[in-house]
Amino acid sequence: MRALLTAASLALLALPGAAMAEEKAYPKGEAELAKMLEGRVAGKPVKCLPTHAMDNSTIIDKTAIVYRSGSKLYVNRPRSGADQLDDDDILLTKIYGSQLCNVDKVDLIDRSSRMWSGFAVLGDFVPYTRVKTGAR
């Protein structure tokens, strides 16, 4: 009986890794994100963004949510639910406090039916700034 419980426990521990291995990059979304980030360089990821600094957000199909703050873009690749991201959905974000953080959840609302269509749990926010080109 103890061997069976140990085997079951080990199988449960392996599930998150197996699920992550099955998640594959969505080529169309990756291409759209790459185009949006052209001429920008990634900075050190941050765990939270102050809500007063966020201008707007863009959903990249099955890939990421991009938050704009002035001239800086913050790319968030959700820890779970990225496969549910649809650029035709509306983000419903409930913020508790003054920041949006990597432990928060965003709901997805279908634009045409106004029905709940899924959710995503946010990951770290990677800032992207424009590369300065110097004229001589």
mmCIF file of C-alpha atoms in Angstrom:
data_model
loop_
_atom_site.group_PDB
_atom_site.id
_atom_site.type_symbol
_atom_site.label_atom_id
_atom_site.label_comp_id
_atom_site.label_asym_id
_atom_site.label_seq_id
_atom_site.Cartn_x
_atom_site.Cartn_y
_atom_site.Cartn_z
ATOM 1 C CA MET A 1 0.000 0.000 0.000
ATOM 2 C CA ARG A 2 2.835 2.387 0.888
ATOM 3 C CA ALA A 3 4.532 1.729 -2.481
ATOM 4 C CA LEU A 4 1.266 2.525 -4.281
ATOM 5 C CA LEU A 5 0.896 5.844 -2.409
ATOM 6 C CA THR A 6 4.512 6.749 -3.153
ATOM 7 C CA ALA A 7 4.039 5.990 -6.845
ATOM 8 C CA ALA A 8 0.825 8.035 -6.957
ATOM 9 C CA SER A 9 2.546 10.970 -5.223
ATOM 10 C CA LEU A 10 5.445 10.892 -7.676
ATOM 11 C CA ALA A 11 3.035 10.784 -10.610
ATOM 12 C CA LEU A 12 1.212 13.853 -9.291
ATOM 13 C CA LEU A 13 4.491 15.730 -8.896
ATOM 14 C CA ALA A 14 5.375 14.969 -12.514
ATOM 15 C CA LEU A 15 2.103 16.382 -13.882
ATOM 16 C CA PRO A 16 3.027 20.101 -13.879
ATOM 17 C CA GLY A 17 6.230 19.370 -15.795
ATOM 18 C CA ALA A 18 4.370 17.227 -18.304
ATOM 19 C CA ALA A 19 1.758 19.926 -18.812
ATOM 20 C CA MET A 20 4.448 22.532 -19.375
ATOM 21 C CA ALA A 21 6.213 20.309 -21.887
ATOM 22 C CA GLU A 22 2.972 19.969 -23.835
ATOM 23 C CA GLU A 23 2.519 23.759 -24.052
ATOM 24 C CA LYS A 24 4.059 24.802 -27.322
ATOM 25 C CA ALA A 25 4.711 28.234 -28.704
ATOM 26 C CA TYR A 26 2.003 29.585 -30.988
ATOM 27 C CA PRO A 27 3.945 30.676 -34.137
ATOM 28 C CA LYS A 28 1.451 33.358 -35.228
ATOM 29 C CA GLY A 29 1.399 34.905 -31.744
ATOM 30 C CA GLU A 30 5.192 34.743 -31.416
ATOM 31 C CA ALA A 31 5.571 36.476 -34.803
ATOM 32 C CA GLU A 32 3.108 39.215 -33.799
ATOM 33 C CA LEU A 33 4.930 39.742 -30.503
ATOM 34 C CA ALA A 34 8.327 39.856 -32.233
ATOM 35 C CA LYS A 35 7.024 42.515 -34.633
ATOM 36 C CA MET A 36 5.662 44.576 -31.726
ATOM 37 C CA LEU A 37 9.028 44.352 -29.924
ATOM 38 C CA GLU A 38 11.190 45.218 -32.966
ATOM 39 C CA GLY A 39 13.841 47.784 -32.039
ATOM 40 C CA ARG A 40 13.432 47.124 -28.322
ATOM 41 C CA VAL A 41 15.624 45.395 -25.784
ATOM 42 C CA ALA A 42 14.467 43.368 -22.785
ATOM 43 C CA GLY A 43 15.200 44.487 -19.257
ATOM 44 C CA LYS A 44 15.117 42.698 -15.909
ATOM 45 C CA PRO A 45 11.698 41.143 -15.181
ATOM 46 C CA VAL A 46 9.606 42.734 -12.445
ATOM 47 C CA LYS A 47 6.950 41.103 -10.287
ATOM 48 C CA CYS A 48 4.452 44.006 -10.218
ATOM 49 C CA LEU A 49 3.390 47.064 -12.201
ATOM 50 C CA PRO A 50 1.868 50.148 -10.575
ATOM 51 C CA THR A 51 -1.617 50.610 -12.017
ATOM 52 C CA HIS A 52 -1.285 54.397 -12.298
ATOM 53 C CA ALA A 53 1.523 53.905 -14.846
ATOM 54 C CA MET A 54 -0.366 51.558 -17.196
ATOM 55 C CA ASP A 55 -1.767 53.177 -20.339
ATOM 56 C CA ASN A 56 -3.340 50.171 -22.099
ATOM 57 C CA SER A 57 -2.951 46.472 -22.823
ATOM 58 C CA THR A 58 -2.893 44.247 -25.898
ATOM 59 C CA ILE A 59 -3.626 40.533 -26.026
ATOM 60 C CA ILE A 60 -1.380 38.477 -28.311
ATOM 61 C CA ASP A 61 -3.217 35.267 -29.293
ATOM 62 C CA LYS A 62 -2.197 32.260 -27.188
ATOM 63 C CA THR A 63 1.069 33.998 -26.268
ATOM 64 C CA ALA A 64 1.145 37.045 -23.989
ATOM 65 C CA ILE A 65 -0.428 40.231 -22.710
ATOM 66 C CA VAL A 66 1.513 43.413 -23.466
ATOM 67 C CA TYR A 67 1.036 46.362 -21.108
ATOM 68 C CA ARG A 68 2.092 49.842 -22.250
ATOM 69 C CA SER A 69 3.507 52.340 -19.776
ATOM 70 C CA GLY A 70 4.660 55.474 -21.573
ATOM 71 C CA SER A 71 7.209 54.382 -24.173
ATOM 72 C CA LYS A 72 7.964 51.127 -22.339
ATOM 73 C CA LEU A 73 6.243 47.819 -23.094
ATOM 74 C CA TYR A 74 5.862 45.125 -20.435
ATOM 75 C CA VAL A 75 5.372 41.603 -21.770
ATOM 76 C CA ASN A 76 3.559 39.177 -19.519
ATOM 77 C CA ARG A 77 3.584 35.507 -20.455
ATOM 78 C CA PRO A 78 0.968 34.002 -18.147
ATOM 79 C CA ARG A 79 2.002 31.115 -15.899
ATOM 80 C CA SER A 80 -1.237 29.395 -16.859
ATOM 81 C CA GLY A 81 -4.016 30.082 -19.324
ATOM 82 C CA ALA A 82 -1.890 31.529 -22.129
ATOM 83 C CA ASP A 83 -3.538 29.065 -24.515
ATOM 84 C CA GLN A 84 -6.883 30.777 -23.780
ATOM 85 C CA LEU A 85 -5.684 34.256 -24.776
ATOM 86 C CA ASP A 86 -7.614 35.598 -27.766
ATOM 87 C CA ASP A 87 -7.004 39.064 -29.196
ATOM 88 C CA ASP A 88 -10.767 39.453 -29.678
ATOM 89 C CA ASP A 89 -11.412 39.008 -25.935
ATOM 90 C CA ILE A 90 -11.740 41.766 -23.361
ATOM 91 C CA LEU A 91 -9.503 41.634 -20.269
ATOM 92 C CA LEU A 92 -11.353 41.908 -16.984
ATOM 93 C CA THR A 93 -8.779 42.683 -14.329
ATOM 94 C CA LYS A 94 -9.673 42.930 -10.658
ATOM 95 C CA ILE A 95 -6.918 44.804 -8.876
ATOM 96 C CA TYR A 96 -6.500 44.530 -5.126
ATOM 97 C CA GLY A 97 -4.294 47.445 -4.111
ATOM 98 C CA SER A 98 -2.289 49.754 -6.325
ATOM 99 C CA GLN A 99 -0.369 47.180 -8.378
ATOM 100 C CA LEU A 100 -0.934 44.390 -10.860
ATOM 101 C CA CYS A 101 1.305 41.490 -9.861
ATOM 102 C CA ASN A 102 2.535 38.109 -11.087
ATOM 103 C CA VAL A 103 0.130 36.294 -8.760
ATOM 104 C CA ASP A 104 -2.977 38.029 -10.108
ATOM 105 C CA LYS A 105 -5.598 36.485 -12.353
ATOM 106 C CA VAL A 106 -7.243 38.169 -15.334
ATOM 107 C CA ASP A 107 -10.566 36.993 -16.728
ATOM 108 C CA LEU A 108 -11.260 36.870 -20.443
ATOM 109 C CA ILE A 109 -14.635 38.040 -21.749
ATOM 110 C CA ASP A 110 -15.808 37.206 -25.284
ATOM 111 C CA ARG A 111 -16.288 40.520 -27.098
ATOM 112 C CA SER A 112 -19.390 39.492 -29.056
ATOM 113 C CA SER A 113 -21.352 37.424 -26.514
ATOM 114 C CA ARG A 114 -20.033 39.245 -23.392
ATOM 115 C CA MET A 115 -19.691 35.811 -21.781
ATOM 116 C CA TRP A 116 -16.742 34.650 -19.669
ATOM 117 C CA SER A 117 -14.375 32.691 -21.927
ATOM 118 C CA GLY A 118 -11.463 31.825 -19.643
ATOM 119 C CA PHE A 119 -8.737 33.252 -17.449
ATOM 120 C CA ALA A 120 -4.975 33.564 -17.197
ATOM 121 C CA VAL A 121 -2.689 33.702 -14.151
ATOM 122 C CA LEU A 122 -0.048 36.332 -14.753
ATOM 123 C CA GLY A 123 3.691 35.745 -14.721
ATOM 124 C CA ASP A 124 6.544 38.232 -14.377
ATOM 125 C CA PHE A 125 6.476 41.434 -16.422
ATOM 126 C CA VAL A 126 9.450 41.830 -18.779
ATOM 127 C CA PRO A 127 10.103 45.491 -19.681
ATOM 128 C CA TYR A 128 11.133 46.356 -23.235
ATOM 129 C CA THR A 129 12.605 49.747 -24.074
ATOM 130 C CA ARG A 130 13.533 51.218 -27.441
ATOM 131 C CA VAL A 131 17.127 50.910 -28.503
ATOM 132 C CA LYS A 132 18.575 54.374 -28.875
ATOM 133 C CA THR A 133 20.150 54.913 -32.263
ATOM 134 C CA GLY A 134 22.803 57.589 -32.224
ATOM 135 C CA ALA A 135 23.287 59.818 -35.273
ATOM 136 C CA ARG A 136 26.865 60.871 -35.991
#
